[in-house]
């Protein structure tokens, strides 16, 4: 359960180069009446572009007076941009919607986030709300073992099995320097008593291919370039639904997950508009959209994606957030030294 916080040192990525900003949308075109005054907010997010565009369009129906500019990149690249802007003295974003809670813990420790309470707080999983009020989870995104069903008859059923030599040169994984979920997973594995450094060394001996993010990881498995790998489960569901020969195996020794938190930067000029956007993400409509986009929701009154397990059907890993936050940089460096 993610409850505790210690002061942390923000892990800053040194360069802004390489940030891929791929979208801009506005929510100002609907004629629907709105209770909000006219406002413009900027959202930094790691959400896939098509998904965030759908969210912005739906938000426009409720809040036509609020325009939303979206900058989309991987979590690592977003944090690099935010750090560069912070050093320059002016963070350009109003809202961050990205992969993992430790990123938000670091920003909260640096007094960069605004404390708020969502109007939807009582309706969502309470474990996903920061008890100090600086961020809130918006969807549940487990990482599991995916495999190509045409090439793999008996997939690994655990992380331990993935490190078996039979999978040498067959594994693909996302880059923890780019993917917030991958960085979180590296820290979870690094600190797991049954996995830890020994398991990471065995995994590295299998010579896994590292690609930029979860998207290319899932594509490599679906095409058979690498027949097995670690990837967020919603991508597997989407590819399987589209006809790709890919399926998911939820590891019996524990499934880590990120909650795609949302938080508001303390420097925002539009706190009310920013909170309205987060309230929408957590609302019945917003969470129904999350389910339609293949995510597990953070509230229990909107169903789950077709083919997705319920949370009580898999062994969910809920590590101590203090430990994960404090060791993440060390864990990612160790992972990179072994595998990168």
Tab-separated table of C-alpha atoms in Angstrom, residues 116-265:
chain	number	residue	atom	x	y	z
A	116	UNK	CA	-5.773	18.937	-3.515
A	117	UNK	CA	-8.705	16.637	-2.828
A	118	UNK	CA	-10.637	15.297	-5.766
A	119	UNK	CA	-14.413	15.455	-5.703
A	120	UNK	CA	-14.290	11.768	-6.691
A	121	UNK	CA	-11.981	10.727	-3.839
A	122	UNK	CA	-14.622	8.727	-1.965
A	123	UNK	CA	-15.471	6.711	-5.061
A	124	UNK	CA	-12.069	5.239	-5.906
A	125	UNK	CA	-9.649	2.725	-4.437
A	126	UNK	CA	-8.307	4.487	-1.344
A	127	UNK	CA	-4.905	2.796	-1.689
A	128	UNK	CA	-4.333	4.897	-4.819
A	129	UNK	CA	-4.775	8.275	-3.125
A	130	UNK	CA	-1.674	9.940	-1.728
A	131	UNK	CA	-2.536	10.440	1.968
A	132	UNK	CA	-0.885	13.861	1.868
A	133	UNK	CA	-3.045	14.876	-1.085
A	134	UNK	CA	-0.444	15.591	-3.769
A	135	UNK	CA	-1.474	12.997	-6.373
A	136	UNK	CA	-3.995	10.267	-7.113
A	137	UNK	CA	-3.862	7.108	-9.226
A	138	UNK	CA	-6.057	7.129	-12.325
A	139	UNK	CA	-5.836	3.552	-13.627
A	140	UNK	CA	-4.196	0.260	-12.623
A	141	UNK	CA	-1.508	-0.948	-15.036
A	142	UNK	CA	0.069	-4.319	-14.174
A	143	UNK	CA	3.269	-5.572	-15.780
A	144	UNK	CA	3.177	-9.252	-16.740
A	145	UNK	CA	4.906	-11.739	-19.018
A	146	UNK	CA	3.640	-11.627	-22.588
A	147	UNK	CA	4.346	-14.267	-25.202
A	148	UNK	CA	3.771	-15.027	-28.861
A	149	UNK	CA	1.207	-17.823	-28.996
A	150	UNK	CA	2.515	-19.151	-32.327
A	151	UNK	CA	6.083	-19.502	-31.045
A	152	UNK	CA	5.661	-20.299	-27.356
A	153	UNK	CA	3.605	-23.314	-26.309
A	154	UNK	CA	4.330	-23.170	-22.574
A	155	UNK	CA	5.112	-19.619	-21.449
A	156	UNK	CA	6.963	-18.717	-18.250
A	157	UNK	CA	4.550	-18.692	-15.336
A	158	UNK	CA	6.816	-16.668	-13.030
A	159	UNK	CA	9.640	-14.139	-13.100
A	160	UNK	CA	11.921	-16.927	-11.894
A	161	UNK	CA	11.078	-18.979	-14.972
A	162	UNK	CA	11.753	-16.027	-17.266
A	163	UNK	CA	15.383	-16.122	-16.097
A	164	UNK	CA	15.750	-19.786	-17.115
A	165	UNK	CA	18.409	-20.320	-19.840
A	166	UNK	CA	15.751	-21.717	-22.207
A	167	UNK	CA	14.675	-18.120	-22.814
A	168	UNK	CA	18.147	-16.902	-23.785
A	169	UNK	CA	18.040	-14.450	-26.707
A	170	UNK	CA	14.225	-14.591	-26.759
A	171	UNK	CA	13.286	-11.832	-24.284
A	172	UNK	CA	12.357	-8.192	-24.880
A	173	UNK	CA	11.848	-5.505	-22.221
A	174	UNK	CA	11.233	-1.723	-22.091
A	175	UNK	CA	13.995	0.713	-21.191
A	176	UNK	CA	13.738	1.942	-17.567
A	177	UNK	CA	15.390	5.221	-18.575
A	178	UNK	CA	12.365	5.931	-20.785
A	179	UNK	CA	9.448	4.053	-19.231
A	180	UNK	CA	8.319	4.988	-15.741
A	181	UNK	CA	6.671	1.576	-15.350
A	182	UNK	CA	9.919	-0.159	-16.321
A	183	UNK	CA	11.896	1.916	-13.804
A	184	UNK	CA	9.358	1.064	-11.123
A	185	UNK	CA	9.576	-2.634	-12.001
A	186	UNK	CA	13.375	-2.573	-11.852
A	187	UNK	CA	13.175	-1.222	-8.302
A	188	UNK	CA	10.537	-3.806	-7.322
A	189	UNK	CA	12.640	-6.688	-8.645
A	190	UNK	CA	15.837	-5.275	-7.156
A	191	UNK	CA	14.269	-5.178	-3.676
A	192	UNK	CA	12.349	-8.452	-3.863
A	193	UNK	CA	13.754	-11.015	-1.402
A	194	UNK	CA	13.029	-13.868	-3.819
A	195	UNK	CA	14.366	-12.082	-6.904
A	196	UNK	CA	16.846	-9.288	-6.221
A	197	UNK	CA	20.321	-8.964	-7.705
A	198	UNK	CA	20.758	-12.708	-8.219
A	199	UNK	CA	17.659	-12.927	-10.385
A	200	UNK	CA	18.591	-9.811	-12.355
A	201	UNK	CA	21.993	-11.352	-13.065
A	202	UNK	CA	20.341	-14.542	-14.350
A	203	UNK	CA	17.963	-12.462	-16.457
A	204	UNK	CA	20.872	-10.497	-17.895
A	205	UNK	CA	22.595	-13.764	-18.816
A	206	UNK	CA	19.626	-14.439	-21.117
A	207	UNK	CA	20.648	-11.378	-23.148
A	208	UNK	CA	17.266	-9.614	-23.292
A	209	UNK	CA	16.693	-6.995	-25.970
A	210	UNK	CA	15.911	-3.552	-24.523
A	211	UNK	CA	13.628	-1.263	-26.522
A	212	UNK	CA	12.454	2.261	-25.745
A	213	UNK	CA	9.083	1.611	-24.167
A	214	UNK	CA	6.221	-0.807	-23.612
A	215	UNK	CA	4.720	-0.169	-27.058
A	216	UNK	CA	7.711	-1.485	-29.039
A	217	UNK	CA	8.055	-4.287	-26.490
A	218	UNK	CA	4.546	-5.562	-27.152
A	219	UNK	CA	4.996	-5.187	-30.905
A	220	UNK	CA	8.217	-7.223	-30.847
A	221	UNK	CA	6.401	-10.040	-29.055
A	222	UNK	CA	3.355	-9.890	-31.329
A	223	UNK	CA	5.503	-10.085	-34.472
A	224	UNK	CA	7.732	-12.806	-33.027
A	225	UNK	CA	10.929	-10.787	-33.241
A	226	UNK	CA	11.363	-11.663	-29.568
A	227	UNK	CA	8.749	-14.234	-28.526
A	228	UNK	CA	8.515	-13.385	-24.818
A	229	UNK	CA	8.956	-10.371	-22.578
A	230	UNK	CA	7.836	-8.133	-19.727
A	231	UNK	CA	5.188	-5.584	-20.691
A	232	UNK	CA	2.132	-3.760	-19.351
A	233	UNK	CA	-0.886	-5.997	-19.802
A	234	UNK	CA	-3.290	-3.592	-21.514
A	235	UNK	CA	-1.132	-3.539	-24.646
A	236	UNK	CA	-1.365	-7.315	-24.855
A	237	UNK	CA	-5.162	-7.167	-24.674
A	238	UNK	CA	-5.296	-4.536	-27.404
A	239	UNK	CA	-3.026	-6.477	-29.760
A	240	UNK	CA	-4.824	-9.766	-29.113
A	241	UNK	CA	-8.176	-8.100	-29.799
A	242	UNK	CA	-6.767	-6.816	-33.093
A	243	UNK	CA	-5.814	-10.371	-34.062
A	244	UNK	CA	-2.146	-10.583	-33.106
A	245	UNK	CA	-0.856	-13.915	-31.745
A	246	UNK	CA	-0.062	-12.606	-28.271
A	247	UNK	CA	-1.237	-13.526	-24.777
A	248	UNK	CA	-0.339	-12.723	-21.197
A	249	UNK	CA	0.924	-14.845	-18.310
A	250	UNK	CA	0.553	-13.258	-14.875
A	251	UNK	CA	3.607	-14.271	-12.819
A	252	UNK	CA	2.783	-16.452	-9.835
A	253	UNK	CA	5.554	-14.789	-7.823
A	254	UNK	CA	3.940	-11.363	-8.008
A	255	UNK	CA	2.638	-8.770	-10.454
A	256	UNK	CA	3.945	-5.211	-10.047
A	257	UNK	CA	1.705	-2.385	-11.163
A	258	UNK	CA	1.739	1.371	-11.581
A	259	UNK	CA	-1.288	3.589	-11.093
A	260	UNK	CA	-0.682	6.351	-13.676
A	261	UNK	CA	-1.002	9.120	-11.065
A	262	UNK	CA	-2.162	12.645	-11.785
A	263	UNK	CA	-0.942	15.682	-9.878
A	264	UNK	CA	-1.054	19.467	-10.177
A	265	UNK	CA	2.104	21.557	-10.203
